PDB file of C-alpha atoms and ligand atoms in Angstrom:
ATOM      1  CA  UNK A   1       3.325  -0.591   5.056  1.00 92.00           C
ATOM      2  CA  UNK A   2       1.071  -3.008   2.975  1.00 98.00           C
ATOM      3  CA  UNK A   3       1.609  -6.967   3.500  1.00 98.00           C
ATOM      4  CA  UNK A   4       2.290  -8.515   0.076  1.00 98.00           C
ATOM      5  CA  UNK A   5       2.706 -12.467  -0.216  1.00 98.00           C
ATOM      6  CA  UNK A   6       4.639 -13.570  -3.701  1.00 98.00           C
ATOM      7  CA  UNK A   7       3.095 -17.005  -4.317  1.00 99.00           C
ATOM      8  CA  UNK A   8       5.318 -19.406  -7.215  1.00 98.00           C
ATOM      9  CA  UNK A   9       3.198 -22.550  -7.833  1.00 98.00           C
ATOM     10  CA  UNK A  10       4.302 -25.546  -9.989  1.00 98.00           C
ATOM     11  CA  UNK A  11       7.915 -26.250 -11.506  1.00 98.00           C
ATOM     12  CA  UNK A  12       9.039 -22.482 -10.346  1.00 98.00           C
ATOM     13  CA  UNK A  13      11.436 -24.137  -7.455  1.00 98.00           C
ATOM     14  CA  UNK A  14      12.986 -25.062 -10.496  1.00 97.00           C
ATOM     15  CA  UNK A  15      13.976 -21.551 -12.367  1.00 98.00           C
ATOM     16  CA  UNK A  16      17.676 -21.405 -13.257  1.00 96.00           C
ATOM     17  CA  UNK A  17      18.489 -25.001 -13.854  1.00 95.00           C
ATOM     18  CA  UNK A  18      16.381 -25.645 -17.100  1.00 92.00           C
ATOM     19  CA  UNK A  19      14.798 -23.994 -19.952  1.00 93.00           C
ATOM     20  CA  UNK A  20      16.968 -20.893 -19.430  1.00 95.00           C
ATOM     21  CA  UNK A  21      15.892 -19.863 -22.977  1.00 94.00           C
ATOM     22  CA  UNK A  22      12.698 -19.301 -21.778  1.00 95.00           C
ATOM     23  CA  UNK A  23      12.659 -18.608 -18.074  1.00 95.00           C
ATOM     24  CA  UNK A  24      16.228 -16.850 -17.575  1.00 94.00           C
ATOM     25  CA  UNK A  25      19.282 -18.098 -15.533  1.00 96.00           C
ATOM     26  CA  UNK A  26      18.391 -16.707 -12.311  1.00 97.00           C
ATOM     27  CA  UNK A  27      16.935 -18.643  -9.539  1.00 98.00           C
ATOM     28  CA  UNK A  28      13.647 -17.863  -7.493  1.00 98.00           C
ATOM     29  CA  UNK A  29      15.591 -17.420  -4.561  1.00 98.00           C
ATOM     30  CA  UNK A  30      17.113 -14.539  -6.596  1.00 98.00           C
ATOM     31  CA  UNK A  31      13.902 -12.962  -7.477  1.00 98.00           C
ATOM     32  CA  UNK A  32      13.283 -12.974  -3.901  1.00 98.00           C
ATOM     33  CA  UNK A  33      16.151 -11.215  -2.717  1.00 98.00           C
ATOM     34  CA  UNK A  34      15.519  -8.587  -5.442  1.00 98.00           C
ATOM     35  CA  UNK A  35      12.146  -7.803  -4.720  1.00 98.00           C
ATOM     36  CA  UNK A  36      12.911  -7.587  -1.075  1.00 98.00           C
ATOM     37  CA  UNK A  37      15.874  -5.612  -1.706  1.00 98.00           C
ATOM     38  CA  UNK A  38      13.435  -3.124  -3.861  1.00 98.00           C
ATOM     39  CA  UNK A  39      10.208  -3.308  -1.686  1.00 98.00           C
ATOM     40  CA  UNK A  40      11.053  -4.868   1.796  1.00 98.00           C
ATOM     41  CA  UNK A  41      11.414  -1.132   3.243  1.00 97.00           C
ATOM     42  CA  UNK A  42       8.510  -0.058   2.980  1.00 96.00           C
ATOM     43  CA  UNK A  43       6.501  -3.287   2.713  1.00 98.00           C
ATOM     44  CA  UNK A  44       6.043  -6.368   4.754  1.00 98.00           C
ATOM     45  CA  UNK A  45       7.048  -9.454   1.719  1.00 98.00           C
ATOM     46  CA  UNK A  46       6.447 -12.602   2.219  1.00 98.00           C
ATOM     47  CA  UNK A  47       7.150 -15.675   0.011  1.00 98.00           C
ATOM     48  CA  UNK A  48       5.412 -19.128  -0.490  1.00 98.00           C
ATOM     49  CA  UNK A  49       5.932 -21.826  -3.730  1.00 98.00           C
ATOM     50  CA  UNK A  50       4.187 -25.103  -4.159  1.00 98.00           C
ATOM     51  CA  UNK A  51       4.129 -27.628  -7.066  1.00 98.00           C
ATOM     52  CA  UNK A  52       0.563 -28.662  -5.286  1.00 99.00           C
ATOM     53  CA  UNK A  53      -2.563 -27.387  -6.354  1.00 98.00           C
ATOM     54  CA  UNK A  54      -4.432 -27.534  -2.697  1.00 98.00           C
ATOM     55  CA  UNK A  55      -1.415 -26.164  -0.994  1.00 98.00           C
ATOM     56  CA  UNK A  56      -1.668 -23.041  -3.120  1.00 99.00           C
ATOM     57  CA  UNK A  57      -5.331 -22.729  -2.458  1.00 99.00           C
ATOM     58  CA  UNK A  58      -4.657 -23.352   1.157  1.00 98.00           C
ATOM     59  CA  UNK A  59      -2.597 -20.001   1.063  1.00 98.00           C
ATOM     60  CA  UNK A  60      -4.437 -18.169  -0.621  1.00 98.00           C
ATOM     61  CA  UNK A  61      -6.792 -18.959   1.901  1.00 98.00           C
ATOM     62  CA  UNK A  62      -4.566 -18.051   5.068  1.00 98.00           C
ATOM     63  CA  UNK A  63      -3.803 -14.598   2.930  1.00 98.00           C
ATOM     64  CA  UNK A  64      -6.693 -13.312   3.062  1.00 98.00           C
ATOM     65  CA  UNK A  65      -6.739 -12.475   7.046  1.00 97.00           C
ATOM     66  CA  UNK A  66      -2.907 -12.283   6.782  1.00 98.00           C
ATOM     67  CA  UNK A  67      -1.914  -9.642   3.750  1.00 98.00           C
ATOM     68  CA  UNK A  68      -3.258  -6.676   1.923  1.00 98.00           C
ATOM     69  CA  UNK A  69      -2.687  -8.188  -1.356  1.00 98.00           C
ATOM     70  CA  UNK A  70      -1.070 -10.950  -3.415  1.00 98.00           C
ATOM     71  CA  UNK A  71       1.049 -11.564  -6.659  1.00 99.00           C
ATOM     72  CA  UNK A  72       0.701 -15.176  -7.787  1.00 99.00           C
ATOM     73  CA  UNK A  73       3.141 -16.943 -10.362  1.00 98.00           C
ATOM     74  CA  UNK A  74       0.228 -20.086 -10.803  1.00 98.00           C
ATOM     75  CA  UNK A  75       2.389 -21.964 -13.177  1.00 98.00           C
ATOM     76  CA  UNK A  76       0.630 -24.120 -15.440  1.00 98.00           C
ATOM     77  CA  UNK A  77      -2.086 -24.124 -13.259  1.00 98.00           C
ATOM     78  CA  UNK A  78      -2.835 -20.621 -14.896  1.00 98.00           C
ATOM     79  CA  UNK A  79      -4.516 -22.748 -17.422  1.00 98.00           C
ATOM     80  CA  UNK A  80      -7.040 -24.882 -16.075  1.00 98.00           C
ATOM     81  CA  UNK A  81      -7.082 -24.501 -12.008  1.00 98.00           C
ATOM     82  CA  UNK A  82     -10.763 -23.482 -10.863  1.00 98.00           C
ATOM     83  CA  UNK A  83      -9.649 -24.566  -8.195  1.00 98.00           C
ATOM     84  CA  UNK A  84      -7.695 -21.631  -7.808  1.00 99.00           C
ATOM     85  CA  UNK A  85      -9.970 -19.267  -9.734  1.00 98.00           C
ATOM     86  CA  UNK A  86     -12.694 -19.724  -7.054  1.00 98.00           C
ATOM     87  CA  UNK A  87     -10.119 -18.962  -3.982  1.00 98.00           C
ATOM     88  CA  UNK A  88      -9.030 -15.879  -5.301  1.00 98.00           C
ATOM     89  CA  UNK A  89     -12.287 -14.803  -5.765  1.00 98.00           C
ATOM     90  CA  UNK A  90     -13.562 -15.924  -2.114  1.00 98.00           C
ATOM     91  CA  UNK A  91     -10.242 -13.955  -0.484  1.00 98.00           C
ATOM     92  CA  UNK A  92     -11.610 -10.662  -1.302  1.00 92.00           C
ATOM     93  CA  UNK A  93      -7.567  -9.354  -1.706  1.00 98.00           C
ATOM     94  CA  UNK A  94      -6.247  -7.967  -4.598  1.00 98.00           C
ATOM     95  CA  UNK A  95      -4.093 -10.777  -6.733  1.00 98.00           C
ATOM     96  CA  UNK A  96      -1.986  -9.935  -9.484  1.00 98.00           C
ATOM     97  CA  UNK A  97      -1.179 -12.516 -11.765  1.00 98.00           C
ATOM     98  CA  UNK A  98       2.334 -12.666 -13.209  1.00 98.00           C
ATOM     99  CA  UNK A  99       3.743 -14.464 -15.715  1.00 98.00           C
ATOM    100  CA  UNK A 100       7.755 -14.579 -16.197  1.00 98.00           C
ATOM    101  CA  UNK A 101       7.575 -15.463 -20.043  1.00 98.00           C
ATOM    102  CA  UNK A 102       4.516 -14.065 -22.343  1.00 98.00           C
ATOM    103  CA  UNK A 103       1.880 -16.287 -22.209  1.00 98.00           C
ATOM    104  CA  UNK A 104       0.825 -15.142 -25.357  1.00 98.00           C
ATOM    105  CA  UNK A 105       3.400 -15.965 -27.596  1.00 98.00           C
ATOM    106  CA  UNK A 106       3.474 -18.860 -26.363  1.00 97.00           C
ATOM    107  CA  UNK A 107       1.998 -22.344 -27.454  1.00 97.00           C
ATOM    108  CA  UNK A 108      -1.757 -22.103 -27.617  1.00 98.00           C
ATOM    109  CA  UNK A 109      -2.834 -23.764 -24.688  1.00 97.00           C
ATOM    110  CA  UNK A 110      -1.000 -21.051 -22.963  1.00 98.00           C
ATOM    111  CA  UNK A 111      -2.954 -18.018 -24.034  1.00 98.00           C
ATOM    112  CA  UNK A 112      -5.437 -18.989 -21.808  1.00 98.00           C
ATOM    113  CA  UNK A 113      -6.213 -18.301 -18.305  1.00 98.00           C
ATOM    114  CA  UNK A 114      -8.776 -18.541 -16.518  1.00 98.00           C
ATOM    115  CA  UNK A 115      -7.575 -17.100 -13.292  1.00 98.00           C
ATOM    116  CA  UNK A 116      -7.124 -13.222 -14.980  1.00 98.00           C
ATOM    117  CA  UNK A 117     -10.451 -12.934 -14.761  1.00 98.00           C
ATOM    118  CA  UNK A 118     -10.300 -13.348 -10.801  1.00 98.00           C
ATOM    119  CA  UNK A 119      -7.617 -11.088 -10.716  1.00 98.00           C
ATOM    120  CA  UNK A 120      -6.609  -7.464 -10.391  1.00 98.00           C
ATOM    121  CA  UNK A 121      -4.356  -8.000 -13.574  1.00 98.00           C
ATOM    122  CA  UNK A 122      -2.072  -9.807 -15.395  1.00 98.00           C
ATOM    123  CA  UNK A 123       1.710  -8.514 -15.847  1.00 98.00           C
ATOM    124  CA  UNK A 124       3.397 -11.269 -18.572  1.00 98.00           C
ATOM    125  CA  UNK A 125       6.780 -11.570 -20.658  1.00 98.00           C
ATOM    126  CA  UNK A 126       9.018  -9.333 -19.006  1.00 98.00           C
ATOM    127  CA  UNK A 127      11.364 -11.635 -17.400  1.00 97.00           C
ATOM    128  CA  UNK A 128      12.225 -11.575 -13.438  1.00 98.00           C
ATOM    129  CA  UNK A 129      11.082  -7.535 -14.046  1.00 98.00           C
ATOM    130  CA  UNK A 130       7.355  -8.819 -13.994  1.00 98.00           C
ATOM    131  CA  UNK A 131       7.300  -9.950 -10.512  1.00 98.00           C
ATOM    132  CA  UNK A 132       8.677  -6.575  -9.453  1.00 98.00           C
ATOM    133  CA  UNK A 133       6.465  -5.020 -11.879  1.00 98.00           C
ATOM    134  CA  UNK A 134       3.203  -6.776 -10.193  1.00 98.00           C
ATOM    135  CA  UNK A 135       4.327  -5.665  -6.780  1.00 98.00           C
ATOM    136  CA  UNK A 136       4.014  -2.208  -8.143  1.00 98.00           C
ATOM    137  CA  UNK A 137       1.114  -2.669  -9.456  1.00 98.00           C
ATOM    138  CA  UNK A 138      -0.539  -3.942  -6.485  1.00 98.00           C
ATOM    139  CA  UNK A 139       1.922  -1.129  -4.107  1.00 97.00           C
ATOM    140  CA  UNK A 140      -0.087   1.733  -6.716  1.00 97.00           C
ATOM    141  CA  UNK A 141      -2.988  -0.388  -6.036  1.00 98.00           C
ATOM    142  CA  UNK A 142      -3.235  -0.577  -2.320  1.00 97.00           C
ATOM    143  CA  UNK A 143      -2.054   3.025  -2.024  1.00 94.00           C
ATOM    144  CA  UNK A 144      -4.969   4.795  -4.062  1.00 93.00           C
ATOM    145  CA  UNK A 145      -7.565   2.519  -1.648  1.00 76.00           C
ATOM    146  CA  UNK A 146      -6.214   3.833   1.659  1.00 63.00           C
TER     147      UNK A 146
HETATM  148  O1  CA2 B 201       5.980 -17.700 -17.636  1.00 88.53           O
HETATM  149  C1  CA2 B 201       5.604 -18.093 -16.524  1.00 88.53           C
HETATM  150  O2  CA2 B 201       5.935 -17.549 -15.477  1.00 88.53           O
HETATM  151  C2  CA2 B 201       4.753 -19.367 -16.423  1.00 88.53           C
HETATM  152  O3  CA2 B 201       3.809 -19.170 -15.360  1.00 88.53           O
HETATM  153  C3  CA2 B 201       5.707 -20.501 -16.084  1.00 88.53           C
HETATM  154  C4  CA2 B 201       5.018 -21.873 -16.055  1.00 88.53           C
HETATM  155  C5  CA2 B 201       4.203 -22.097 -17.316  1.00 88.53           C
HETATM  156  O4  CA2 B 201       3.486 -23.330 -17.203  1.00 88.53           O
HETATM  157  C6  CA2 B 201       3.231 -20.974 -17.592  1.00 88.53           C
HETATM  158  O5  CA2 B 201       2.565 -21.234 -18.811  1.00 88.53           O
HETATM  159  C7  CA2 B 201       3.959 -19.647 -17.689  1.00 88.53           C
HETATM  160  C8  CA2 B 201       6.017 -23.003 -15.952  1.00 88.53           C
HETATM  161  C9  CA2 B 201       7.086 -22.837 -14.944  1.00 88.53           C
HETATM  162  C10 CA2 B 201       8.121 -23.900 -15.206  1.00 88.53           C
HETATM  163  O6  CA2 B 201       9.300 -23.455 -14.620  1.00 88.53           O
HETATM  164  C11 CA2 B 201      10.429 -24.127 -14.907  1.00 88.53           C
HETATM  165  C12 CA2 B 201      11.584 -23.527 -14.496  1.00 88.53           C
HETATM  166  C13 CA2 B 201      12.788 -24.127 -14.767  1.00 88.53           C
HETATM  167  C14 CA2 B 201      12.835 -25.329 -15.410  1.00 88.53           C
HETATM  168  C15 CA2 B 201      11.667 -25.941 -15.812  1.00 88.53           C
HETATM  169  C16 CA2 B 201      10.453 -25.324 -15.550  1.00 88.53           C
END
């Protein structure tokens, strides 16, 4: 049983009630349930948003004495947070970053970010199935380390 924290950072309180075109209809409380209907059996899930840039560093710093691994949802802070880059390299725990829309076919200023770099990966464009595609990721991960 692997301790996973899901981390949503700016705006992502907000999924469901606007820009449905892009982000869906369903609500982060939704992707919640989901994932811990998929993976809260065998893992321990836990689940943390902020629209605030410290607070997000801030957990990332409590995770690393208090999970195996992370998948992050940094909102637009995906694009210019160093902030953030620099914690996930200090934790020493996997992060996946995961992106509900593709950042890439996107407007230009998203096709960067410069938190992949820090990261395990990057899982992008595939809806509320990327966040439960980063927890596998990181499950496959954490498995083939033990
Ligand atoms: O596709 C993603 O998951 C993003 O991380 C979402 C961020 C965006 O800045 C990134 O470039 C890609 C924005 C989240 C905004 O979420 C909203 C949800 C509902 C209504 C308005 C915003």
């Amino acid at each position: 049983m692997a301790r996973i924290q899901i981390v949503n950072g700016p705006n992502l309180n907000l999924l469901g009630t606007r820009e449905t075109s892009i982000y869906g209809t369903f609500t982060l409380a939704d992707v919640e349930r989901s994932l811990a209907a998929e993976f809260g059996g065998r893992h321990s899930l836990g689940f943390f948003q902020s629209n605030h840039e410290g607070e997000i560093v801030d957990e990332l710093h409590r995770c690393r004495s208090q999970a195996d691994g992370v998948v992050l949802n940094p909102g637009a802070f995906t694009h210019y947070s160093l902030a953030i880059h620099d914690a996930i390299k200090a934790i020493e725990i996997p992060v996946v970053e995961v992106h509900i829309s593709n950042i890439h076919a996107r407007d230009a200023f998203r096709h960067t970010s410069v938190l992949v770099a820090a990261c395990l990966g990057q899982v992008s464009g595939f809806g509320r199935n990327s966040y439960h595609l980063a927890v596998s990721a990181l499950e496959r991960y954490l498995q083939a380390s033990d």
